[in-house]
């Protein structure tokens, strides 16, 4: 159906406004990170790299960055292994119990973060896990697991199990079949799950705020602490870096998922 | 494929195999002997247990009871990957992440065959299915027929003594299917491997097989060459399943001289008799019936009148369906030199009682045919 020019113009305008509204907070951060003066006022005045310099040289910032990196890497690996195993188990179970367990595993996506945080904090106090690497990795893995489960399950759904029968007829035992047939074919799902898991951990703030202590801070916690203390544009620099990293990761993950879907249809 | 001798087919001995799913008997006391190098076809309607039998031999399905010998060795409990049996599936089952060459090399890599020999054998197998030029393609870049030929190469490259094929041509169109049937026949001749082939297409079974095992509802009704099954069916089901046939039933009476059936108000007789408490029916092949205009006699002492219900021109002659007095349909073939008949015309069918097969009636023969 042909659209009237006026309708088209109005529709375009609305789309533009919504678009600006959605990305405005994001595009505000980047210019502020190059602020010439120590202020978070918008628009920024002048231009300088000093806040990026500060991020790299200040021990507070760099140590929290490396904490986050370390935790996110461990979480990505742990969540990918566990999530893949869970996806396999559920795929090979009868539908009813499988759906129930799947819902259970996906609850961290639905339950309000703060509720989870309180629960985890309460348990961690007793278990002496507050402010520990183990504590962060375990907590973030809970949050990251659903992403891996979803990505690998989607991949398993299109995986043709009859290929495993064919491999057996050609002489491959269960392990060899997994290594040479199943794994290569679900690798895209696992990789996209891994990227999502990494990103989830890397920018997680709610639970982290509860289980952090002065000795172990992640980057988002450091940002939060800094911004509540003073108006340091370093947070904008860090935010911009975070933005770039997560965009690349999530974009990569989505691309992998999308290609997998298209490739098999 | 290194030497001809290493490549002899193995005998397969299936003894009283039963497979149940809950209360349901997918296979009910099935026994079958396949000679080394024989081309055996499992033929039967959908759900009759052909795939289940094949899966039991391949090791994909555990049997509930019975014995299975391959090459004289009991393989019950041996996992599929240790049976050294080639399998070709209806859905090709090529590995999508490997090229054609790597797909075919896969079983050789698993067996630790060295690179040089592996490459030579892969090429030879691809030659055999005429797919040598496609070694670097991925399966998604091939047509269905090409994929199935690659799957065949992959299943024979490791010289299995037995090759199982489950409706390998089921997804292909008729022309391609007929060509590949001849290819499969040639490969069977060249390899000397024992083939077990599943199909529900009786023509395909007749083209390919040394012998055919006819399945019905989890049982084997009869095993024999195509000619034996056509000429001497041992059950009504087999007679109906292989080739065209006319079945006459009604008011059977047997005495010392033979059996008489009453079709509407006409009586036909045969010198044969059935023993036991069964209802006899007559089965007639189309070429045993002569079709004539009323009043023109023909050979044979039995005459049935009817009306042409359908006339099909076949090129080499015509096929007629004739509605008999009791409403049943007779199938008659006439050659080019005979007169032709029009739909609705009144005709007489003549046949010799000795040409009629007398079989026990079996209601399932009609219902499971579709
Ligand atoms: N895993 C299973 N659970 C329950 N019943 C099964 C299972 N596998 C097969 N069956 C039943 O066993 C019977 C025989 O199946 P089978 O696959 O051997 O038939 P088939 O002769 O190969 O038929 P088709 O020509 O349709 O492939 C069918 O009635 C089927 O429903
Ligand atoms: Mg089948």
mmCIF file of C-alpha atoms in Angstrom, chain B residues 136 202 315 333 362:
data_model
loop_
_atom_site.group_PDB
_atom_site.id
_atom_site.type_symbol
_atom_site.label_atom_id
_atom_site.label_comp_id
_atom_site.label_asym_id
_atom_site.label_seq_id
_atom_site.Cartn_x
_atom_site.Cartn_y
_atom_site.Cartn_z
ATOM 1 C CA UNK B 136 36.235 -30.193 -2.181
ATOM 2 C CA UNK B 202 7.916 -53.333 -4.812
ATOM 3 C CA UNK B 315 1.868 -48.279 -24.662
ATOM 4 C CA UNK B 333 -3.867 -56.864 -19.104
ATOM 5 C CA UNK B 362 -6.713 -62.427 5.520
#
